[in-house]
Coordinates of C-alpha atoms (C1' of nucleotides) in Angstrom, one line a residue:
Chain N
M1005 CA 29.8 253.0 -42.5
Y1006 CA 27.2 252.2 -45.1
L1007 CA 28.0 250.3 -48.3
L1008 CA 25.6 249.9 -51.1
L1009 CA 26.1 246.8 -53.1
S1010 CA 24.3 246.6 -56.5
A1011 CA 24.5 244.4 -59.5
H1012 CA 26.5 245.8 -62.4
A1013 CA 27.3 244.2 -65.7
D1014 CA 29.3 241.2 -65.0
G1015 CA 29.9 242.0 -61.3
A1016 CA 29.0 244.5 -58.7
A1017 CA 29.1 248.2 -57.9
L1018 CA 30.1 249.3 -54.4
Q1019 CA 29.3 252.8 -53.1
E1020 CA 29.9 254.3 -49.7
L1021 CA 26.9 256.2 -48.4
T1022 CA 26.2 258.5 -45.5
A1023 CA 23.6 257.4 -42.9
E1024 CA 21.0 259.4 -44.8
G1025 CA 21.8 257.7 -48.1
A1026 CA 23.8 260.5 -49.8
P1027 CA 27.0 259.6 -51.6
S1028 CA 29.7 259.8 -48.9
P1029 CA 31.6 263.0 -49.3
G1030 CA 35.3 262.4 -49.9
A1031 CA 34.6 258.8 -51.0
S1032 CA 35.5 257.8 -54.5
E1033 CA 33.2 257.1 -57.3
P1034 CA 31.2 253.8 -57.2
W1035 CA 33.7 251.0 -57.3
L1036 CA 33.2 248.2 -59.8
V1037 CA 34.2 244.7 -58.7
S1038 CA 34.2 241.6 -60.9
R1039 CA 32.2 238.6 -59.9
A1040 CA 35.3 236.6 -59.1
D1041 CA 36.8 239.3 -56.9
L1042 CA 33.7 240.1 -55.0
P1043 CA 33.9 237.6 -52.1
G1044 CA 37.4 238.7 -51.3
V1045 CA 36.6 242.4 -51.6
V1046 CA 33.5 242.0 -49.4
R1047 CA 35.5 240.0 -46.8
Q1048 CA 38.1 242.8 -46.7
L1049 CA 35.6 245.6 -46.3
E1050 CA 33.7 243.6 -43.6
G1051 CA 36.6 244.4 -41.4
R1052 CA 35.3 248.0 -41.2
R1053 CA 32.0 246.7 -39.9
P1054 CA 29.8 248.4 -42.5
R1055 CA 26.1 248.0 -42.9
W1056 CA 25.6 246.4 -46.3
I1057 CA 22.7 247.9 -48.2
W1058 CA 21.3 245.7 -51.0
H1059 CA 18.1 245.2 -53.0
R1060 CA 17.4 241.8 -51.6
T1061 CA 19.5 239.7 -49.2
Q1062 CA 18.6 236.6 -51.2
D1063 CA 20.3 238.1 -54.3
W1064 CA 23.7 238.3 -52.6
Y1065 CA 24.1 236.6 -49.3
P1066 CA 23.6 232.9 -50.2
A1067 CA 26.5 233.1 -52.8
L1068 CA 28.7 235.0 -50.3
L1069 CA 28.1 232.3 -47.7
R1070 CA 29.0 229.6 -50.2
A1071 CA 32.2 231.5 -50.8
G1072 CA 32.8 231.4 -47.0
V1073 CA 32.0 235.1 -46.3
E1074 CA 29.8 235.9 -43.3
L1075 CA 28.6 239.4 -42.7
E1076 CA 27.5 241.2 -39.6
R1077 CA 24.7 243.4 -40.7
C1078 CA 22.7 244.6 -43.7
Y1079 CA 19.8 246.6 -44.8
D1080 CA 17.3 244.8 -47.1
L1081 CA 15.7 247.5 -49.3
T1082 CA 12.9 245.3 -50.4
L1083 CA 11.8 244.1 -47.0
C1084 CA 12.3 247.5 -45.3
G1085 CA 10.5 249.2 -48.2
A1086 CA 7.5 246.9 -47.8
I1087 CA 7.2 247.8 -44.1
L1088 CA 7.7 251.5 -44.6
A1089 CA 5.2 251.7 -47.5
H1090 CA 2.4 250.5 -45.2
S1091 CA 3.3 251.3 -41.7
E1092 CA 0.9 253.7 -39.9
F1093 CA 4.0 255.2 -38.3
T1094 CA 5.0 256.6 -41.8
V1095 CA 1.6 256.9 -43.4
H1096 CA 2.0 260.7 -43.5
T1097 CA 5.4 260.6 -45.4
E1098 CA 6.1 261.2 -49.0
Y1099 CA 7.6 257.7 -49.2
A1100 CA 4.2 256.1 -48.3
R1101 CA 2.4 258.4 -50.8
N1102 CA 4.8 257.4 -53.5
A1103 CA 4.5 253.8 -52.7
E1104 CA 0.8 254.1 -52.9
R1105 CA 1.1 255.7 -56.3
R1106 CA 3.6 253.2 -57.6
G1107 CA 1.2 250.5 -56.5
Q1108 CA 1.9 247.7 -54.1
A1109 CA 3.6 245.5 -56.7
E1110 CA 7.0 247.2 -56.3
A1111 CA 6.7 247.8 -52.6
L1112 CA 6.0 244.2 -51.6
P1113 CA 8.3 241.2 -51.9
P1114 CA 8.1 239.4 -55.3
P1115 CA 5.3 236.9 -55.6
R1116 CA 6.1 233.4 -54.3
S1117 CA 5.9 230.4 -56.5
L1118 CA 3.6 227.7 -55.2
Q1119 CA 6.0 225.0 -56.4
P1120 CA 9.1 224.2 -54.4
A1121 CA 12.1 225.9 -55.9
P1122 CA 14.6 223.3 -56.9
P1123 CA 18.0 223.6 -55.2
P1124 CA 20.3 226.0 -57.2
A1125 CA 21.7 224.0 -60.1
D1126 CA 25.1 225.8 -60.0
Q1127 CA 26.3 226.0 -56.5
D1128 CA 29.3 228.0 -57.6
A1129 CA 27.3 230.8 -59.3
L1130 CA 27.8 234.0 -57.4
F1131 CA 24.8 235.9 -58.6
E1132 CA 21.2 234.8 -58.4
T1133 CA 20.3 237.6 -60.8
P1134 CA 20.7 236.9 -64.5
A1135 CA 24.2 237.7 -65.9
A1136 CA 22.6 240.3 -68.2
G1137 CA 22.7 242.9 -65.4
P1138 CA 20.6 244.5 -62.8
A1139 CA 16.9 244.1 -62.9
D1140 CA 14.8 247.1 -63.9
G1141 CA 14.7 249.7 -61.2
A1142 CA 17.6 248.1 -59.3
T1143 CA 20.4 250.2 -60.8
Q1144 CA 22.9 251.5 -58.4
E1145 CA 21.5 255.0 -58.5
A1146 CA 17.9 253.8 -58.1
L1147 CA 18.8 251.8 -55.1
R1148 CA 20.8 254.7 -53.5
A1149 CA 17.8 257.0 -54.0
E1150 CA 15.5 254.3 -52.6
Y1151 CA 17.6 254.0 -49.5
A1152 CA 17.7 257.7 -49.0
A1153 CA 13.9 257.9 -49.4
Q1154 CA 13.4 255.1 -46.8
Q1155 CA 15.7 256.8 -44.4
E1156 CA 13.8 260.1 -44.8
A1157 CA 10.6 258.3 -44.1
L1158 CA 12.1 256.7 -41.0
R1159 CA 13.3 260.1 -39.7
E1160 CA 9.8 261.4 -40.1
A1161 CA 8.1 258.5 -38.2
G1162 CA 6.6 259.6 -34.9
G1163 CA 8.1 263.1 -34.6
P1164 CA 11.3 265.1 -34.3
A1165 CA 12.4 264.4 -30.7
S1166 CA 13.5 261.0 -29.5
T1167 CA 13.9 259.2 -26.2
P1168 CA 15.4 255.8 -25.5
A1169 CA 12.9 253.0 -25.9
G1170 CA 13.6 251.7 -22.5
S1171 CA 12.8 254.9 -20.7
T1172 CA 9.1 255.3 -21.6
G1173 CA 7.6 252.0 -20.6
G1174 CA 8.9 251.5 -17.1
V1175 CA 5.5 250.6 -15.6
L1176 CA 2.3 249.2 -16.8
A1177 CA 0.6 252.5 -17.1
G1178 CA -0.7 254.8 -19.7
P1179 CA -2.9 254.1 -22.6
P1180 CA -2.4 251.0 -24.6
E1181 CA -0.8 251.4 -28.0
S1182 CA -3.5 250.6 -30.5
G1183 CA -5.8 251.8 -33.1
T1184 CA -6.4 255.5 -33.0
A1185 CA -5.2 256.0 -29.4
A1186 CA -1.9 257.7 -28.7
R1187 CA -1.3 258.3 -32.3
E1188 CA 0.0 261.8 -32.4
N1189 CA 3.7 262.8 -31.9
D1190 CA 5.2 259.8 -30.3
P1191 CA 9.0 260.0 -30.7
D1192 CA 9.3 256.4 -29.5
R1193 CA 7.7 255.2 -32.7
R1194 CA 10.7 256.2 -34.8
Q1195 CA 13.0 254.0 -32.7
R1196 CA 10.6 251.1 -32.7
L1197 CA 10.3 251.3 -36.5
Q1198 CA 14.1 251.5 -36.8
L1199 CA 14.4 248.5 -34.6
L1200 CA 11.9 246.6 -36.8
L1201 CA 13.8 247.4 -40.0
A1202 CA 17.1 246.2 -38.4
A1203 CA 15.5 243.1 -37.0
E1204 CA 13.8 242.3 -40.4
S1205 CA 17.2 242.7 -42.2
A1206 CA 18.9 240.6 -39.6
G1207 CA 16.2 238.0 -40.1
A1208 CA 16.9 237.9 -43.8
M1209 CA 20.6 237.2 -43.1
I1210 CA 19.7 234.6 -40.5
A1211 CA 17.3 232.9 -42.9
A1212 CA 20.1 232.7 -45.5
E1213 CA 22.6 231.4 -42.9
M1214 CA 20.2 228.8 -41.7
Q1215 CA 19.5 227.6 -45.2
H1216 CA 23.2 227.4 -45.8
T1217 CA 23.9 225.5 -42.6
G1218 CA 20.8 223.2 -42.7
V1219 CA 19.1 221.2 -40.1
P1220 CA 21.1 218.1 -39.1
W1221 CA 19.0 215.2 -40.5
R1222 CA 19.8 211.5 -40.1
E1223 CA 18.5 209.8 -43.2
D1224 CA 19.0 206.4 -41.6
L1225 CA 16.8 207.3 -38.7
H1226 CA 14.2 208.8 -40.9
E1227 CA 14.1 205.5 -42.9
Q1228 CA 13.8 203.5 -39.7
I1229 CA 10.8 205.6 -38.7
L1230 CA 9.2 205.2 -42.0
A1231 CA 9.7 201.5 -42.0
G1232 CA 8.2 201.3 -38.5
Y1233 CA 5.0 203.0 -39.5
L1234 CA 4.7 202.0 -43.2
G1235 CA 6.8 198.9 -43.8
P1236 CA 9.7 198.6 -46.2
R1237 CA 10.2 201.2 -48.9
P1238 CA 7.8 200.4 -51.8
A1239 CA 8.6 200.4 -55.5
F1240 CA 8.0 203.8 -57.1
G1241 CA 4.3 204.6 -57.4
H1242 CA 3.2 201.8 -55.1
R1243 CA 1.6 202.0 -51.7
P1244 CA 3.7 200.9 -48.8
A1245 CA 2.7 197.5 -47.3
R1246 CA 0.9 199.0 -44.3
L1247 CA -1.2 201.2 -46.5
E1248 CA -2.0 198.3 -48.7
E1249 CA -3.2 196.3 -45.7
L1250 CA -5.4 199.1 -44.5
T1251 CA -6.8 199.6 -48.0
S1252 CA -8.0 196.0 -48.3
T1253 CA -9.4 196.2 -44.7
L1254 CA -11.4 199.3 -45.7
R1255 CA -12.6 197.8 -48.9
Q1256 CA -14.0 194.8 -47.0
L1257 CA -15.5 196.8 -44.1
L1258 CA -17.1 199.3 -46.5
K1259 CA -18.0 196.6 -49.0
S1260 CA -16.4 198.6 -51.8
P1261 CA -13.9 196.3 -53.5
A1262 CA -12.3 199.1 -55.7
L1263 CA -12.3 201.9 -53.2
N1264 CA -9.4 204.4 -53.4
P1265 CA -9.3 205.8 -49.9
D1266 CA -7.3 208.8 -51.2
S1267 CA -10.4 210.0 -53.2
P1268 CA -12.7 212.1 -50.9
Q1269 CA -15.6 211.6 -53.3
E1270 CA -15.3 207.8 -53.5
L1271 CA -14.7 207.7 -49.8
M1272 CA -17.8 209.8 -49.1
R1273 CA -20.0 207.6 -51.2
A1274 CA -18.7 204.5 -49.6
L1275 CA -19.3 205.9 -46.1
H1276 CA -22.8 206.9 -47.0
R1277 CA -23.6 203.4 -48.5
N1278 CA -22.7 202.0 -45.1
G1279 CA -24.9 204.4 -43.2
I1280 CA -22.1 206.7 -42.0
E1281 CA -23.7 210.1 -42.5
V1282 CA -20.9 212.5 -42.6
K1283 CA -20.8 215.8 -44.5
S1284 CA -17.1 215.7 -45.0
T1285 CA -14.3 213.2 -44.5
R1286 CA -12.4 215.3 -42.0
Q1287 CA -10.8 213.5 -39.0
W1288 CA -12.8 215.2 -36.3
E1289 CA -16.1 214.5 -38.1
L1290 CA -15.2 210.9 -38.7
Q1291 CA -14.3 210.5 -35.0
E1292 CA -18.0 211.0 -34.2
S1293 CA -19.0 207.7 -35.7
S1294 CA -18.5 204.4 -34.1
H1295 CA -18.6 202.3 -37.2
P1296 CA -15.8 199.6 -37.3
A1297 CA -14.4 201.1 -40.5
I1298 CA -13.6 204.4 -38.8
E1299 CA -10.6 203.3 -36.9
P1300 CA -8.7 201.8 -39.9
L1301 CA -9.8 204.8 -41.9
L1302 CA -8.3 207.3 -39.5
A1303 CA -5.1 205.1 -39.3
Y1304 CA -5.0 205.1 -43.1
K1305 CA -5.3 208.9 -43.3
K1306 CA -2.6 209.4 -40.8
L1307 CA -0.1 207.1 -42.5
A1308 CA -1.0 208.2 -46.0
R1309 CA -0.2 211.7 -44.9
L1310 CA 3.1 210.7 -43.5
H1311 CA 3.9 208.8 -46.7
A1312 CA 2.8 211.6 -49.0
A1313 CA 4.3 214.6 -47.1
N1314 CA 7.4 213.3 -45.4
G1315 CA 8.0 209.9 -46.9
W1316 CA 10.8 208.4 -49.0
A1317 CA 10.2 210.9 -51.8
W1318 CA 10.5 213.8 -49.5
L1319 CA 13.8 212.4 -48.1
D1320 CA 15.2 212.0 -51.6
A1321 CA 14.2 215.5 -52.6
W1322 CA 15.1 217.6 -49.5
V1323 CA 17.8 215.9 -47.5
N1324 CA 21.3 215.9 -48.8
D1325 CA 24.5 214.8 -47.0
G1326 CA 22.7 214.8 -43.6
R1327 CA 21.2 218.3 -43.9
F1328 CA 17.7 219.6 -44.6
Q1329 CA 18.1 223.0 -46.2
P1330 CA 14.8 224.7 -46.7
E1331 CA 14.3 228.2 -48.0
Y1332 CA 12.9 230.6 -45.4
V1333 CA 10.7 233.4 -46.8
V1334 CA 11.2 236.4 -44.5
G1335 CA 8.3 238.8 -44.9
G1336 CA 6.3 235.9 -46.4
V1337 CA 3.4 236.4 -43.9
V1338 CA 1.6 239.7 -43.5
S1339 CA 1.9 239.5 -39.8
G1340 CA 5.7 239.4 -40.0
R1341 CA 6.1 235.7 -39.5
W1342 CA 8.3 233.8 -41.8
A1343 CA 7.0 231.5 -44.5
S1344 CA 9.0 228.8 -46.2
R1345 CA 9.4 227.3 -49.6
G1346 CA 10.2 223.7 -50.3
G1347 CA 10.0 220.7 -48.1
G1348 CA 7.4 222.1 -45.7
A1349 CA 10.0 223.3 -43.3
L1350 CA 7.6 224.9 -40.9
Q1351 CA 5.4 221.7 -40.7
I1352 CA 7.8 219.0 -39.7
P1353 CA 5.4 216.5 -38.1
R1354 CA 6.1 215.2 -34.7
Q1355 CA 6.2 211.6 -36.1
I1356 CA 9.6 212.2 -37.8
R1357 CA 11.3 214.6 -35.5
G1358 CA 13.4 211.7 -34.3
A1359 CA 15.3 212.1 -37.6
V1360 CA 16.5 215.5 -36.6
H1361 CA 19.6 214.5 -34.7
A1362 CA 22.8 216.2 -33.5
D1363 CA 26.2 215.3 -34.9
P1364 CA 28.6 213.3 -32.7
G1365 CA 29.9 215.6 -30.0
Y1366 CA 27.0 218.0 -30.5
K1367 CA 23.7 218.7 -28.9
L1368 CA 20.5 220.3 -30.2
I1369 CA 19.3 223.1 -28.0
V1370 CA 15.6 223.6 -28.6
A1371 CA 14.1 226.6 -27.0
D1372 CA 10.6 228.0 -27.3
A1373 CA 9.0 231.1 -25.9
S1374 CA 6.3 229.8 -23.5
Q1375 CA 2.8 231.1 -24.2
L1376 CA 4.3 233.9 -26.3
E1377 CA 1.1 235.4 -27.8
P1378 CA -0.8 235.7 -24.5
R1379 CA 2.2 237.4 -22.9
V1380 CA 2.5 239.8 -25.8
L1381 CA -1.1 240.7 -25.4
V1382 CA -0.6 241.4 -21.7
A1383 CA 2.3 243.7 -22.6
L1384 CA 0.5 245.4 -25.4
A1385 CA -2.7 246.0 -23.4
R1386 CA -0.7 246.9 -20.2
D1387 CA -3.1 244.7 -18.2
S1388 CA -1.5 244.7 -14.8
K1389 CA -3.9 242.2 -13.4
M1390 CA -3.0 239.7 -16.1
A1391 CA 0.6 240.7 -15.7
E1392 CA 0.5 239.3 -12.2
A1393 CA -0.7 236.0 -13.6
A1394 CA 2.1 236.2 -16.2
R1395 CA 4.7 236.4 -13.4
D1396 CA 4.4 232.7 -13.1
Q1397 CA 6.0 230.3 -15.5
D1398 CA 2.5 229.1 -16.5
L1399 CA 0.3 232.0 -17.5
Y1400 CA -2.9 229.9 -17.8
A1401 CA -2.4 228.4 -14.4
G1402 CA -2.0 232.0 -13.1
I1403 CA -5.2 233.1 -14.6
A1404 CA -7.1 230.1 -13.2
A1405 CA -5.5 230.9 -9.8
Q1406 CA -6.8 234.5 -10.0
G1407 CA -10.3 233.2 -10.0
F1408 CA -11.5 234.2 -13.4
G1409 CA -14.0 231.4 -13.0
G1410 CA -12.5 228.3 -14.6
D1411 CA -9.6 225.9 -14.4
R1412 CA -6.4 226.0 -16.3
A1413 CA -7.7 224.3 -19.4
Q1414 CA -10.6 226.8 -19.6
A1415 CA -8.3 229.7 -19.0
K1416 CA -6.3 228.6 -22.1
I1417 CA -9.3 228.1 -24.2
A1418 CA -10.7 231.4 -23.2
L1419 CA -7.6 233.4 -23.8
L1420 CA -6.7 231.8 -27.1
G1421 CA -10.3 232.3 -28.2
A1422 CA -10.0 236.0 -27.3
I1423 CA -6.9 236.3 -29.5
Y1424 CA -8.5 234.4 -32.4
G1425 CA -12.0 235.9 -32.1
A1426 CA -13.9 232.8 -31.2
T1427 CA -17.7 233.4 -30.8
T1428 CA -19.2 230.0 -30.3
G1429 CA -18.3 226.8 -28.4
E1430 CA -16.7 226.7 -25.1
S1431 CA -14.3 229.5 -25.9
G1432 CA -17.2 231.8 -26.8
R1433 CA -19.0 230.9 -23.6
L1434 CA -16.0 231.7 -21.5
M1435 CA -15.5 235.2 -23.0
P1436 CA -17.8 237.2 -20.7
Q1437 CA -16.0 236.0 -17.5
L1438 CA -12.6 236.6 -19.1
T1439 CA -13.7 240.1 -20.0
R1440 CA -14.9 240.8 -16.4
T1441 CA -11.6 239.7 -15.0
Y1442 CA -9.3 241.3 -17.6
P1443 CA -11.1 244.2 -19.2
R1444 CA -7.9 245.8 -20.5
A1445 CA -6.5 242.7 -22.2
V1446 CA -9.8 241.7 -23.8
G1447 CA -10.6 245.3 -24.6
F1448 CA -7.4 245.6 -26.5
V1449 CA -8.2 242.8 -28.9
E1450 CA -11.8 243.9 -29.1
Q1451 CA -10.6 247.3 -30.3
A1452 CA -8.4 245.8 -32.9
A1453 CA -11.4 243.8 -34.1
R1454 CA -13.6 246.9 -34.3
D1455 CA -10.9 248.7 -36.2
G1456 CA -10.8 245.9 -38.8
E1457 CA -14.6 245.7 -39.1
T1458 CA -14.7 249.4 -39.9
G1459 CA -11.9 249.2 -42.5
K1460 CA -9.2 250.8 -40.3
T1461 CA -5.5 249.7 -40.2
V1462 CA -4.0 248.1 -37.1
T1463 CA -0.3 248.0 -36.2
T1464 CA 2.1 245.8 -34.3
R1465 CA 4.3 247.1 -31.4
L1466 CA 7.2 247.8 -33.7
G1467 CA 5.2 249.4 -36.5
R1468 CA 4.2 246.7 -39.0
S1469 CA 0.7 247.5 -40.2
S1470 CA -2.1 245.4 -41.5
P1471 CA -2.4 245.3 -45.3
P1472 CA -4.7 248.0 -46.7
T1473 CA -8.3 247.0 -47.3
P1474 CA -9.1 246.5 -50.9
D1475 CA -10.5 249.5 -52.9
G1476 CA -14.2 249.8 -52.5
W1477 CA -14.3 247.7 -49.4
L1478 CA -16.1 250.3 -47.3
R1479 CA -18.7 251.0 -50.0
S1480 CA -19.4 247.2 -50.3
Q1481 CA -20.2 247.3 -46.6
Q1482 CA -23.4 249.2 -47.4
S1483 CA -25.6 246.8 -49.3
A1484 CA -29.0 247.1 -50.7
T1485 CA -30.6 243.7 -50.0
A1486 CA -30.7 241.9 -46.7
D1487 CA -28.9 239.0 -48.2
E1488 CA -26.0 241.1 -49.5
Q1489 CA -25.9 242.9 -46.2
R1490 CA -25.5 239.6 -44.3
R1491 CA -22.6 238.7 -46.6
A1492 CA -21.0 242.1 -46.1
D1493 CA -21.3 241.8 -42.4
A1494 CA -19.7 238.3 -42.5
I1495 CA -16.8 239.8 -44.5
A1496 CA -16.5 242.6 -42.0
R1497 CA -16.4 240.2 -39.0
S1498 CA -13.8 238.1 -40.9
R1499 CA -11.7 241.2 -41.3
G1500 CA -12.2 241.9 -37.6
R1501 CA -10.9 238.5 -36.6
F1502 CA -7.9 239.0 -38.9
T1503 CA -7.0 242.4 -37.4
R1504 CA -7.7 241.2 -33.9
N1505 CA -5.2 238.4 -34.4
F1506 CA -2.8 240.5 -36.4
V1507 CA -1.8 242.8 -33.6
V1508 CA -1.0 239.9 -31.3
Q1509 CA 0.5 237.5 -33.8
G1510 CA 2.4 240.3 -35.5
S1511 CA 3.8 241.8 -32.2
A1512 CA 4.8 238.3 -31.3
A1513 CA 6.7 238.1 -34.6
D1514 CA 8.3 241.5 -33.7
W1515 CA 9.5 239.9 -30.5
A1516 CA 10.7 236.8 -32.1
A1517 CA 12.6 238.7 -34.8
C1518 CA 14.4 240.7 -32.0
W1519 CA 15.0 237.4 -30.1
L1520 CA 16.7 235.9 -33.1
A1521 CA 18.8 238.9 -34.0
E1522 CA 19.9 239.3 -30.4
L1523 CA 20.8 235.6 -30.2
R1524 CA 22.7 235.8 -33.4
R1525 CA 24.7 238.7 -32.1
R1526 CA 25.6 236.9 -29.0
L1527 CA 26.6 233.7 -30.8
R1528 CA 28.8 235.7 -33.2
A1529 CA 30.4 237.6 -30.3
R1530 CA 31.4 234.3 -28.7
R1531 CA 32.8 233.0 -31.9
A1532 CA 34.8 236.2 -32.5
E1533 CA 36.3 235.6 -29.0
G1534 CA 37.4 232.2 -30.3
A1535 CA 35.1 230.4 -27.9
P1536 CA 33.3 227.3 -29.2
T1537 CA 29.7 228.1 -29.9
G1538 CA 26.6 226.8 -31.6
E1539 CA 24.9 227.6 -34.9
L1540 CA 21.3 228.6 -35.4
V1541 CA 19.8 225.8 -37.6
F1542 CA 16.0 226.2 -37.3
F1543 CA 13.4 228.8 -36.5
L1544 CA 9.6 228.3 -36.1
H1545 CA 7.6 231.3 -35.1
D1546 CA 8.4 231.1 -31.3
E1547 CA 11.0 228.4 -31.3
V1548 CA 14.7 228.2 -32.2
M1549 CA 17.1 225.3 -32.6
V1550 CA 20.8 225.7 -32.1
H1551 CA 23.3 222.9 -33.1
C1552 CA 26.0 223.2 -30.5
P1553 CA 29.2 221.5 -29.4
E1554 CA 28.7 219.9 -26.1
N1555 CA 31.2 222.1 -24.3
A1556 CA 29.4 225.2 -25.4
V1557 CA 25.9 224.2 -24.4
E1558 CA 25.8 226.1 -21.1
D1559 CA 27.0 229.2 -22.8
C1560 CA 24.5 229.0 -25.6
V1561 CA 21.6 228.4 -23.3
R1562 CA 22.5 231.5 -21.5
A1563 CA 22.7 233.4 -24.7
I1564 CA 19.2 232.2 -25.7
E1565 CA 17.8 233.4 -22.3
E1566 CA 19.6 236.7 -22.4
A1567 CA 18.4 237.3 -25.9
A1568 CA 14.8 236.6 -24.9
N1569 CA 15.0 239.2 -22.1
A1570 CA 16.7 241.7 -24.4
A1571 CA 13.9 241.3 -26.9
K1572 CA 11.3 242.1 -24.3
V1573 CA 13.1 245.2 -23.2
L1574 CA 13.6 246.3 -26.8
L1575 CA 9.8 246.0 -27.5
F1576 CA 8.3 247.1 -24.2
G1577 CA 10.9 248.5 -21.9
R1578 CA 11.4 247.1 -18.4
I1579 CA 7.9 246.0 -17.8
P1580 CA 6.9 243.5 -15.1
V1581 CA 5.9 240.8 -17.6
E1582 CA 8.1 237.8 -18.1
F1583 CA 8.8 236.2 -21.4
P1584 CA 10.2 232.8 -20.2
V1585 CA 11.8 230.4 -22.6
S1586 CA 11.7 226.7 -22.1
V1587 CA 15.0 225.1 -23.1
A1588 CA 15.6 221.4 -23.9
V1589 CA 19.1 220.1 -24.6
V1590 CA 18.7 216.9 -26.5
D1591 CA 20.3 214.6 -29.1
S1592 CA 17.2 214.4 -31.2
Y1593 CA 14.3 216.8 -31.8
D1594 CA 11.6 214.3 -30.7
H1595 CA 13.0 214.6 -27.2
A1596 CA 12.3 218.3 -27.0
K1597 CA 9.1 219.0 -25.0
Chain O
dA1115 C1' -0.5 217.6 -71.4
dC1116 C1' -0.8 221.0 -68.6
dC1117 C1' -2.8 224.5 -64.8
dT1118 C1' -5.9 225.9 -61.0
dT1119 C1' -9.0 224.9 -57.2
dA1120 C1' -10.8 222.2 -53.3
dG1121 C1' -10.5 219.2 -49.5
dG1122 C1' -7.7 217.8 -46.1
dC1123 C1' -4.0 218.1 -42.6
dG1124 C1' 0.7 219.2 -40.9
dC1125 C1' 2.9 223.2 -38.0
dG1126 C1' 2.7 227.6 -34.7
Chain V
dA737 C1' -12.3 218.0 -27.3
dA738 C1' -13.1 221.7 -31.1
dA739 C1' -13.9 226.7 -34.0
dG740 C1' -11.5 231.1 -34.2
dC741 C1' -5.9 233.3 -36.6
dG742 C1' -1.6 232.6 -39.8
dC743 C1' 0.8 229.5 -43.2
dG744 C1' 2.7 225.1 -47.2
dC745 C1' 1.8 221.2 -49.7
dC746 C1' -0.2 216.7 -50.7
dT747 C1' -3.8 214.3 -54.0
dA748 C1' -8.0 214.4 -56.5
dA749 C1' -11.0 216.8 -59.3
dG750 C1' -12.3 219.9 -62.7
dG751 C1' -11.0 222.8 -65.8
dT752 C1' -8.4 224.5 -70.6

DNA sequence: ACCTTAGGCGCG
DNA sequence: AAAGCGCGCCTAAGGT
């Protein structure tokens, strides 16, 4: 059952649709529900296990969650439309052509503000959209037509026939899925794209649910940590005691009595006056010098960062009643990773992770996918030799053991360098031997890089494609003067590094989205059975955190592991590549790994 | 009194 | 230990 939910006057319109997006035959006219009645109506209809179709999950779901209504599944027209408008799997469809004509503005998620969004002022407000009514282009009929068009594009992805995803990839054989290879008539592609749309929509729900739940955050522990590093809380606008001490030390050592160490320009001049010839004030460059001022300067920078980014002001702004509730921005990164808005949710520094603490009677289960990106590369490239190395829990150790010509540390540097496109340094030097040992894996990312350099599109395993190159990009690659040509070549190489990384990072994001969705499904199932179970509270690219009653830990750990394996099978079939998760059951986040 | 950009650094 | 991908967000600095 498919239910379209759209904003209407002072409430919502509900319409039952077919799977294809036509009005359901035999169903009544669209049904108008007042704002006040909506949570009750939605809760009632949820019993029929519909897929809720809506313009943006963020417009509806947060308010429903505040009203105590949780839903099983949805279809986010904005997120799915953005994928379908650019995917190579649907590039031949009318939907993609229309998206091109409309311009990207409508097809892509709305622009993100750079400033943190303040927490909603009115927590009881049911609608995030203005009371005036639906936004332009988001009327009930427009959304229905949009859904129908997206479903049509999806049906046309790959070809008419279809086979189960698991049945095609049983062995590491056949051409790798990339670039121009294996492009024609691949029925498996439709299923993969469908999976991506479902996972993306599930991700949008999970993001709203995690924001609603929040990360358990002990303000008292956070303040203890700050006091330990910085001294007591200073008066507003003042430096903490420890930073004051370091400032006067630096002023003496650099013979600059008025130095503001927060000013890069002042700092640079002071360093030069003292014979410290750096070109920037970055940590790694400062570390080269042995001047006595360097150690306190690096200490200052470290602590100043803590104070500015995650100090008392941050605590006041972002933690309430023992919960940190950041906004996750699904689809916020071109590769399919999530971004976040407010509070730097995806950059919680190790220094303060001790403040993330389970409630009494609960544990934090922190699980991360070990060496996810290299393992995804093995699967994408179908490199059976590297797959053998990936059989082990430690892929890098496996590579070293296979005699690629270096130790574990070098194996890691070389492989990450291949994924990022390193050309110089140790990573660059190790590339030839890595290529000799694993021609398929290296060849795969090299092909992605060549595609980017020549302006082609690359695509993740589930069908998310790299953003189009700007108009005139190819022409700008042919330049008249040698200087312009050098610049054009540099831009092309940069694009190549981006597409090289995109296929791996993006396919890893595909995997992580499926992992999350599969985990959510399992946790919900357990809860429906009435069993105690944990809640997803945090997600960071290849890592999840579940806040879990102690008596449900074992069960949740199993769910996390099952979900990881399910994600692998969904993406790649039953291939002989492991995607192990490392799981820590802890009271506080700083004790995980 | 604002707004944008650059340098820097946190995370994966 | 350091140059190669993706982000958000702090302060300073340089606009308007």
